[in-house]
Tab-separated table of C-alpha atoms in Angstrom:
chain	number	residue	atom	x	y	z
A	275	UNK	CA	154.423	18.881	-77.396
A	276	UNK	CA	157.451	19.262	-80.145
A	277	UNK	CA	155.882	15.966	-82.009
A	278	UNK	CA	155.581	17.404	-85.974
A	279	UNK	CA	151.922	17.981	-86.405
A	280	UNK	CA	151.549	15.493	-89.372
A	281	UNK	CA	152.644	12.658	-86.960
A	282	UNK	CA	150.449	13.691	-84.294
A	283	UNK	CA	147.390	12.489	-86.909
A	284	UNK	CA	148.305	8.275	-86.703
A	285	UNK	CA	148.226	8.531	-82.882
A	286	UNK	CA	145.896	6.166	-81.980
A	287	UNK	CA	144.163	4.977	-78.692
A	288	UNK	CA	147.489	3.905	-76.678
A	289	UNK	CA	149.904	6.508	-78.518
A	290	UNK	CA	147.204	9.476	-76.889
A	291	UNK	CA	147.131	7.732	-73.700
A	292	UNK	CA	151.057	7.597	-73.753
A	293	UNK	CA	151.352	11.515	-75.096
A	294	UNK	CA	149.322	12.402	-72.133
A	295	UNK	CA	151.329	10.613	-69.573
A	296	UNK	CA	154.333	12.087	-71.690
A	297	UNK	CA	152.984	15.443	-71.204
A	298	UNK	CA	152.152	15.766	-67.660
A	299	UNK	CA	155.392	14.113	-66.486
A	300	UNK	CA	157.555	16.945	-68.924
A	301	UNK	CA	155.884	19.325	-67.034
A	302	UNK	CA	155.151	17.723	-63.675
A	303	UNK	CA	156.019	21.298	-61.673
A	304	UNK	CA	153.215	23.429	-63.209
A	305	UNK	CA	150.656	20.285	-63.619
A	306	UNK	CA	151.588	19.902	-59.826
A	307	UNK	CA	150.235	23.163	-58.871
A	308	UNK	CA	147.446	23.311	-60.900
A	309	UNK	CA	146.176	20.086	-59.501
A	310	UNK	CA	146.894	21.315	-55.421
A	311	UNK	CA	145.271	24.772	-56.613
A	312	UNK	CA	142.095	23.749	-58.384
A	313	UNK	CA	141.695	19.811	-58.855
A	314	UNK	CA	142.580	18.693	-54.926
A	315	UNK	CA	139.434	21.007	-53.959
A	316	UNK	CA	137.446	19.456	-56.858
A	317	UNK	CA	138.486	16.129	-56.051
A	318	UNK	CA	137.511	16.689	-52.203
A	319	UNK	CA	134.173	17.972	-53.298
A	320	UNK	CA	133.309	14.986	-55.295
A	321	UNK	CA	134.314	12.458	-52.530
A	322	UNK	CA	132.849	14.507	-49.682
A	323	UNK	CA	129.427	14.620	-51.196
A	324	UNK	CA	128.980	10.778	-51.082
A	325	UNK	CA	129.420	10.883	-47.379
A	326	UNK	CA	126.871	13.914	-46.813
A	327	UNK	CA	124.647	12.693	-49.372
A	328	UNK	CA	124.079	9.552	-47.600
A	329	UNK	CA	123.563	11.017	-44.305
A	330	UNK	CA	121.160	13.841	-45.387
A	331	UNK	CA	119.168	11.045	-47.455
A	332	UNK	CA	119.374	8.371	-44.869
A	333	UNK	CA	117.633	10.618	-42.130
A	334	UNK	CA	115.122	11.831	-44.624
A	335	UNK	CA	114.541	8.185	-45.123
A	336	UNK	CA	114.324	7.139	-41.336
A	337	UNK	CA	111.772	10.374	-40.560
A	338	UNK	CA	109.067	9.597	-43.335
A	339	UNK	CA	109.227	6.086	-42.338
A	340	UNK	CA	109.043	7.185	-38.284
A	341	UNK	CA	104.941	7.629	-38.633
A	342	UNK	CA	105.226	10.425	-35.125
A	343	UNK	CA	107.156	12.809	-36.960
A	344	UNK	CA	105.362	15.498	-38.611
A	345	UNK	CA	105.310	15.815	-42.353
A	346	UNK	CA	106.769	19.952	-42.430
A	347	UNK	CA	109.733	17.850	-40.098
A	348	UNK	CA	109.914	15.700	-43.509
A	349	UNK	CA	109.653	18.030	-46.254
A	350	UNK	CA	112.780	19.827	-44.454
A	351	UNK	CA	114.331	16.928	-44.025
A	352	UNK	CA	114.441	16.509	-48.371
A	353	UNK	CA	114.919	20.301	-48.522
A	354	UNK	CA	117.984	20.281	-47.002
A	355	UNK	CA	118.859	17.358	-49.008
A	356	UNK	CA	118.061	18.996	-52.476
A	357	UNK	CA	119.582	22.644	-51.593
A	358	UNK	CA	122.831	20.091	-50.567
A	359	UNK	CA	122.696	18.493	-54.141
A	360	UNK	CA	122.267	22.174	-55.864
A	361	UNK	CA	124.721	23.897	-54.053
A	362	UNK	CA	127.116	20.681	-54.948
A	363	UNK	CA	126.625	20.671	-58.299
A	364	UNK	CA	127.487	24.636	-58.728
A	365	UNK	CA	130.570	24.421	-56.879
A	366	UNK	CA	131.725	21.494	-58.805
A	367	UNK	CA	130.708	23.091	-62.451
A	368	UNK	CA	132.839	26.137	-61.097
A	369	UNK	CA	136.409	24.251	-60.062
A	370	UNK	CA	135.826	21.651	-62.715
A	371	UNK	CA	135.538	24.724	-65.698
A	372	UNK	CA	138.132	26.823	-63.766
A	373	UNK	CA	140.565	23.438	-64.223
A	374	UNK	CA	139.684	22.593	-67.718
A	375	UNK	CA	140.862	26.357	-68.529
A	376	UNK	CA	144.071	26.079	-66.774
A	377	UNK	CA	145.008	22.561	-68.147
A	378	UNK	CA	143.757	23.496	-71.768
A	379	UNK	CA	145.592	27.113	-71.611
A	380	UNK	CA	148.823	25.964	-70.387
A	381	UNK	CA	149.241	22.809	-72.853
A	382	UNK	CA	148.242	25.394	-75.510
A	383	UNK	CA	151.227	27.478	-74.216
A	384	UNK	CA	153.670	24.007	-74.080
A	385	UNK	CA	152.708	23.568	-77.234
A	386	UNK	CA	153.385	27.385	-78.773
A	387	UNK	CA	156.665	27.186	-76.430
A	388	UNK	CA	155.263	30.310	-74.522
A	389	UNK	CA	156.966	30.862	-71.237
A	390	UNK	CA	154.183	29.463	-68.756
A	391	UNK	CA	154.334	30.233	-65.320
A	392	UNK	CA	151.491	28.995	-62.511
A	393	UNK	CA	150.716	32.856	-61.551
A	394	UNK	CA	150.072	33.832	-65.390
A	395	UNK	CA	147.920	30.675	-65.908
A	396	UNK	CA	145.998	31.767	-62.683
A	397	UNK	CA	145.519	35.214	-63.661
A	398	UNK	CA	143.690	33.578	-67.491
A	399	UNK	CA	141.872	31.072	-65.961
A	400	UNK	CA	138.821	33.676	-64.893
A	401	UNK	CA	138.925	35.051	-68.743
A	402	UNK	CA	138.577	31.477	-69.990
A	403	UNK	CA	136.260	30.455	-67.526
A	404	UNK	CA	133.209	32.801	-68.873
A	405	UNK	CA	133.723	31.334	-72.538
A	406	UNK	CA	133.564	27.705	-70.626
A	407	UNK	CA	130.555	28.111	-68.942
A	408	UNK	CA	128.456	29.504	-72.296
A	409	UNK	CA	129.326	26.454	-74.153
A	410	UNK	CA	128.400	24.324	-70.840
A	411	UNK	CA	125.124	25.658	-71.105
A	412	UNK	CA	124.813	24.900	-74.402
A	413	UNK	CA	125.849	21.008	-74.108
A	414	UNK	CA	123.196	21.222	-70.790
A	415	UNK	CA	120.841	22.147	-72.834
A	416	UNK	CA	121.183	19.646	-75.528
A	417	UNK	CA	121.622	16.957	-72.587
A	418	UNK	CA	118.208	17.947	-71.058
A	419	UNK	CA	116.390	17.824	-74.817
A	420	UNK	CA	118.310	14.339	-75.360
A	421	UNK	CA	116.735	13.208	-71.586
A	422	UNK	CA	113.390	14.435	-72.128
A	423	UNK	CA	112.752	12.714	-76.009
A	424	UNK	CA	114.555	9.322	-73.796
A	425	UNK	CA	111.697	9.881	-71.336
A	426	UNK	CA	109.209	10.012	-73.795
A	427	UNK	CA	110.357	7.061	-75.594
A	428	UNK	CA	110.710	5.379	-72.147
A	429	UNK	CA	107.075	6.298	-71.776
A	430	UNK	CA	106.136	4.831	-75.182
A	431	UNK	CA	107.729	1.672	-74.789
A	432	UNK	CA	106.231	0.747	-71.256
A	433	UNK	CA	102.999	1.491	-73.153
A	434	UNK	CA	103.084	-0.068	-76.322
A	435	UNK	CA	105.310	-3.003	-75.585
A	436	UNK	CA	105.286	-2.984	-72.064
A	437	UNK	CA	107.590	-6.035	-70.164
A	438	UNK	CA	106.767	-9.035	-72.183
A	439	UNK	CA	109.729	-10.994	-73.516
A	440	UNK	CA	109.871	-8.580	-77.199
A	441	UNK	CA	109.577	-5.561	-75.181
A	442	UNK	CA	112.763	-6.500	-72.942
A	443	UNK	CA	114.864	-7.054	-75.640
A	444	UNK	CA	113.736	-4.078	-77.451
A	445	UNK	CA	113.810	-2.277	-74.302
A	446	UNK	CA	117.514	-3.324	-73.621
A	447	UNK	CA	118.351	-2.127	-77.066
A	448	UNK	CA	117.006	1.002	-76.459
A	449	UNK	CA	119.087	1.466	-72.972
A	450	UNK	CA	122.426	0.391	-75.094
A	451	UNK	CA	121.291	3.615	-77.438
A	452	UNK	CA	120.826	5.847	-74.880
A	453	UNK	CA	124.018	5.088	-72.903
A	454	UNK	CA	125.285	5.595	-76.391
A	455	UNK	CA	123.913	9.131	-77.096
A	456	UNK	CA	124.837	10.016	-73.717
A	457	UNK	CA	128.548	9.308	-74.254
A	458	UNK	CA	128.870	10.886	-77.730
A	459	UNK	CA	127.372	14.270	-75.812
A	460	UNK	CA	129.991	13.564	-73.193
A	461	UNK	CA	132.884	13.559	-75.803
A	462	UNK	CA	131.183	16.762	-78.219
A	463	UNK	CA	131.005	19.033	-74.861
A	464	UNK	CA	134.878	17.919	-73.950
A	465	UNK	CA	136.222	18.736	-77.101
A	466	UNK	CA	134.049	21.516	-77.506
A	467	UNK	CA	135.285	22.885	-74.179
A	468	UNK	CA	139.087	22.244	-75.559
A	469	UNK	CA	137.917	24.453	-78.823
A	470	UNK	CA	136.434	27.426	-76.588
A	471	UNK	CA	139.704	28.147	-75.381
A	472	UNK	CA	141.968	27.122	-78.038
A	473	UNK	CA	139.433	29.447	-80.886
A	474	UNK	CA	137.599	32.540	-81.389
A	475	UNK	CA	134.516	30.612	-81.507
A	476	UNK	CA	132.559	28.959	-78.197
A	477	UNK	CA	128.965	28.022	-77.052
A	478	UNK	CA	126.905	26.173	-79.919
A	479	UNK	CA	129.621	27.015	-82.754
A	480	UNK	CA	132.189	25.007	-80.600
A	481	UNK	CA	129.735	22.292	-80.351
A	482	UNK	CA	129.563	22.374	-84.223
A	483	UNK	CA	133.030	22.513	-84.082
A	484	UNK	CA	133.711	19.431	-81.828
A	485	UNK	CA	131.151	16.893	-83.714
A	486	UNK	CA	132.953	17.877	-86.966
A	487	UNK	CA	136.477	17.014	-85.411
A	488	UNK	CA	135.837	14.188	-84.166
A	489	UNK	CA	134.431	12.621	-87.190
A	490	UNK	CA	136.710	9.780	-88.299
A	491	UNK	CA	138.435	9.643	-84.605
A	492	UNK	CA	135.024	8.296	-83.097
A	493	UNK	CA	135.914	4.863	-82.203
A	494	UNK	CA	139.667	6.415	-80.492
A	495	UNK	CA	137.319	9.002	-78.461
A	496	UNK	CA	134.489	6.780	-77.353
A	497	UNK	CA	137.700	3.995	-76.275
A	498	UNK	CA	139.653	6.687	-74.088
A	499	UNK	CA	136.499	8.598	-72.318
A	500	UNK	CA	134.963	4.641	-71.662
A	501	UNK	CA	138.145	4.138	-69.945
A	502	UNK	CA	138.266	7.330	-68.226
A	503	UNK	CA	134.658	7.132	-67.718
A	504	UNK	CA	135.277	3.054	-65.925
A	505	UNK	CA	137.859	4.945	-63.692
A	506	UNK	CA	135.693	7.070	-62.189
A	507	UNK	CA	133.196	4.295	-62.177
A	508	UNK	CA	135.974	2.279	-59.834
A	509	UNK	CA	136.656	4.843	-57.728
A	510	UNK	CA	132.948	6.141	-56.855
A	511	UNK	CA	132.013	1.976	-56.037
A	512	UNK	CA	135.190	1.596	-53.847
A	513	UNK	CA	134.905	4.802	-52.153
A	514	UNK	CA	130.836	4.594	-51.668
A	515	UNK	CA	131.530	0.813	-50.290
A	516	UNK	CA	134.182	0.834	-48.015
A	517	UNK	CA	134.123	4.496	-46.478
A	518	UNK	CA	130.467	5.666	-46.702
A	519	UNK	CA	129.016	2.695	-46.358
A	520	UNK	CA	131.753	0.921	-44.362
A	521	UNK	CA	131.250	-2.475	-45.533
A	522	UNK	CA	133.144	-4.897	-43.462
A	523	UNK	CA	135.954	-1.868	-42.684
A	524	UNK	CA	137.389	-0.672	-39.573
A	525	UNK	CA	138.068	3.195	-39.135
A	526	UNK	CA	141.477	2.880	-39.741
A	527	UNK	CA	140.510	0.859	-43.254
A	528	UNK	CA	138.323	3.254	-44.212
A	529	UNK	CA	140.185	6.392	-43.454
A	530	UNK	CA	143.468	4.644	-45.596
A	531	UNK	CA	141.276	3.484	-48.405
A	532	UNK	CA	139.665	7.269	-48.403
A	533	UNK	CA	142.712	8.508	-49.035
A	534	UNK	CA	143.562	5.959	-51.394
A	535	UNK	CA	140.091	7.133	-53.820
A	536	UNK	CA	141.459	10.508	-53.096
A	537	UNK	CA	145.120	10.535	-54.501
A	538	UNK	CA	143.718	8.460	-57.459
A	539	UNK	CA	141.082	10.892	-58.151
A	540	UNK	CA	143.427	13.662	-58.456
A	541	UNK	CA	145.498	11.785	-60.992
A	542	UNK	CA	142.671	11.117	-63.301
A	543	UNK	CA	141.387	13.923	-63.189
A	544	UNK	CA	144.226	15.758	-64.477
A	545	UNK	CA	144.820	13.031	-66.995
A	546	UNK	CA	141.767	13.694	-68.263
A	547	UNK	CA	141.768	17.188	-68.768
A	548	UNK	CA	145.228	16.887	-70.311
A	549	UNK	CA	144.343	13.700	-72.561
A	550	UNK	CA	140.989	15.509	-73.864
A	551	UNK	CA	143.532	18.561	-74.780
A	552	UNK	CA	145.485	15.988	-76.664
A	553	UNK	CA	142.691	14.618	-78.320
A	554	UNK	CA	141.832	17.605	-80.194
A	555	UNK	CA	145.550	18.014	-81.487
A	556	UNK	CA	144.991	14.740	-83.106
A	557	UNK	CA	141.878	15.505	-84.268
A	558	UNK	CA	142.860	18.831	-85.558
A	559	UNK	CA	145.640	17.053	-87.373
A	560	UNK	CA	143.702	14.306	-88.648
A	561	UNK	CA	142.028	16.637	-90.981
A	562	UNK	CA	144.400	17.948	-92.144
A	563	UNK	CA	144.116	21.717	-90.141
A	564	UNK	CA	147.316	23.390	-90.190
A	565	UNK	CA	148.161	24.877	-86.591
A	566	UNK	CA	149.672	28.316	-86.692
A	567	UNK	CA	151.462	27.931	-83.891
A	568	UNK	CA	152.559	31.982	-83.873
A	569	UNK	CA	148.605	32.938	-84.194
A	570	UNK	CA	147.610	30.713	-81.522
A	571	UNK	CA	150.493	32.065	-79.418
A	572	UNK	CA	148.570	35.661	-80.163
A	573	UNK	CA	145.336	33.823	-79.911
A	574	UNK	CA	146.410	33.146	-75.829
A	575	UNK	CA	147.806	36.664	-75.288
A	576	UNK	CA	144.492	38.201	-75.597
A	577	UNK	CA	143.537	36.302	-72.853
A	578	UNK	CA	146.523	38.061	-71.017
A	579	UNK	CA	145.471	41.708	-72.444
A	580	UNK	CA	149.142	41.895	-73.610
A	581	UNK	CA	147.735	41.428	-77.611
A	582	UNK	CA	145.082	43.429	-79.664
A	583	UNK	CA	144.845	40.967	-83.188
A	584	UNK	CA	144.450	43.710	-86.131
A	585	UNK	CA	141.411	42.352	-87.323
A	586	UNK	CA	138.551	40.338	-85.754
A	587	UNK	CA	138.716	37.870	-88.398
A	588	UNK	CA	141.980	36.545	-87.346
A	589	UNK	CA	141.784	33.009	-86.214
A	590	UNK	CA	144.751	31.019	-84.025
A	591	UNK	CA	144.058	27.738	-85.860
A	592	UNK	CA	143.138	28.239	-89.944
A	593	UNK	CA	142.004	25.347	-91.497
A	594	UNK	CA	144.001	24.082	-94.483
A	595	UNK	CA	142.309	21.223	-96.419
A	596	UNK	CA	144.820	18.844	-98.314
C-alpha cells in the first residue's frame, strides 16, 4: 500500500484488480491465516448448505407428494428445512462480518505501516464486528423496502399489462432495473462496511457515506463486483451440478471437483474483501480526500484500547476538497 495517494485516484478496473492481487501476495503470511481462521469455515458453510439444502428439501418434497403420510409428518418435514435455512444464514452473516473486519483492519494497518500481527487483528475483529453488523442492518433494511416496492410493481404489472407481447418487453425491462438496484445496494453496503471500520461514522451515515464515494467510480464498481459476483455464480452452478446433484460424476469426481469449488472459494473470497478495501482508497482519492495516515493509525488503536483521541470530533480520514 506505499502507492502516493494522488496516483491511487486513475486506478481503474484492471489497475484495482492488479493492486489487490498485489496486496494479498505482499502479505500472503497474515492473509493466509486470516483465510484458515475465518474464511475456510465460511467457505465450508456456504458449500455445505447446498448439499443439506437439497436433502432436507428433497424429502419434504417426496412426503407431501407420498399421499399416506400425515400432513404434521409434512409440516416438520419444511420446519426443519426453514430452521436449517435460518440458522445458515446467521452463522454465515457472523464469519462473513467477522472476515470483512479482519481483512479491512489489517489493510488499514498495511497501509498506516502499523506493525500487524494475526493475534492483534484477532483480538479487533470482535470490536469491529458490532459496528459491522449495525450498518448490515441498515443495508437489510433498505434491501427488504427495495423488495417489497419490486413486489408491488411485480403485482402491478401482471395486472395492468399482464403477459401479452408489450407487457414482456416492459416486463423484461423492469427485471434489468431491478437486477440493477439490487447490485448498486450490493456495492453501497460493501463500501459502507469498508467505511464502518475505516471512520467514526457506521450504520445509515456509512451508507450516506458509501453512495457519495462512489459517485463518479460507478461504472469501475458495478465492473469488479459483476465479476466477483459471475465467480460466485460459477462456482455455486459447478458445485450444485456435479457434487449435489452428481450429474454424470462418479464419487471420486465429485469429491475432487468439491474440493476444487472449495479452494477457489477461499481465494475469492478473500479477494473480495481485500479488492472492496481497495476500492474505497480509490474512491477516497478520487475526490480528492486527503488520508491522514497518522490519524487513521490512532483511528485503529482505539479499536486496540491502547488510544483515547482528545476530542470526539477527531476523524482518521478529513476530507480536503481541491
Amino acid at each position: 500500500m506505499d502507492r502516493e495517494q494522488q496516483e491511487l485516484q486513475f486506478l481503474g478496473f484492471f489497475g484495482i484488480f492488479r493492486y489487490s492481487f498485489k496486496t494479498v501476495f505482499s502479505w500472503r503470511k497474515i492473509f493466509s491465516q486470516i483465510t484458515l481462521t475465518l474464511i475456510l469455515p465460511l467457505s465450508f458453510v456456504f458449500l455445505f448448505q447446498f448439499q443439506v439444502s437439497q436433502l432436507l428439501f428433497d424429502k419434504a418434497i417426496r412426503d407431501q407428494n407420498t399421499r399416506n403420510r400425515l400432513s404434521h409428518k409434512v409440516s416438520a418435514d419444511w420446519a426443519r428445512f426453514v430452521l436449517f435455512k435460518a440458522a445458515y444464514f446467521t452463522v454465515f452473516l457472523i464469519l462473513s462480518l467477522l472476515s470483512t473486519a479482519a481483512v479491512v483492519y489489517t489493510i488499514a494497518c498495511i497501509y498506516t505501516a502499523k506493525q500487524i500481527t494475526f493475534k492483534k487483528v484477532m483480538s479487533v475483529v470482535p470490536r469491529v464486528w458490532k459496528r459491522l453488523f449495525v450498518t448490515f442492518i441498515c443495508s437489510f433494511a433498505v434491501a427488504l423496502v427495495y423488495n417489497v416496492v419490486a413486489i408491488g410493481v411485480l403485482v402491478l404489472w401482471a395486472v395492468v399489462v399482464g403477459f401479452s407481447s408489450i407487457g414482456i418487453a416492459i416486463g423484461i425491462v423492469l427485471l434489468i432495473l431491478y437486477i440493477a438496484g439490487l447490485l448498486y445496494i450490493t456495492i453501497v453496503w460493501n463500501i459502507a462496511s469498508v467505511v464502518s471500520v475505516l471512520e467514526d461514522i457506521y450504520g445509515w451515515k456509512a451508507m450516506v457515506k458509501s453512495r457519495c464515494l462512489i459517485k463518479g467510480k460507478m461504472g469501475v464498481s458495478v465492473g469488479l463486483f459483476v465479476v466477483i459476483g459471475f465467480c460466485f455464480g460459477a462456482i455455486e452452478a459447478v458445485f450444485e451440478t456435479f457434487v449435489v446433484e452428481g450429474f454424470g460424476s462418479s464419487l471420486a469426481i465429485r469429491v475432487v471437483i468439491g474440493i476444487i469449488c472449495f479452494l477457489l472459494l477461499l481465494k475469492v473470497m478473500l479477494f473480495e474483501l481485500v479488492m472492496q478495501t481497495v476500492l474505497y482508497f480509490v474512491c477516497k482519492s478520487y475526490h480528492h480526500e486527503s488520508i491522514d495516515r497518522s490519524a487513521l493509525s490512532g483511528h485503529l488503536e482505539t479499536f486496540t484500547g491502547n488510544y483515547f483521541p482528545l476530542r470526539a470530533k477527531n476523524v482518521q480520514l478529513e476530507e480536503s476538497h481541491v
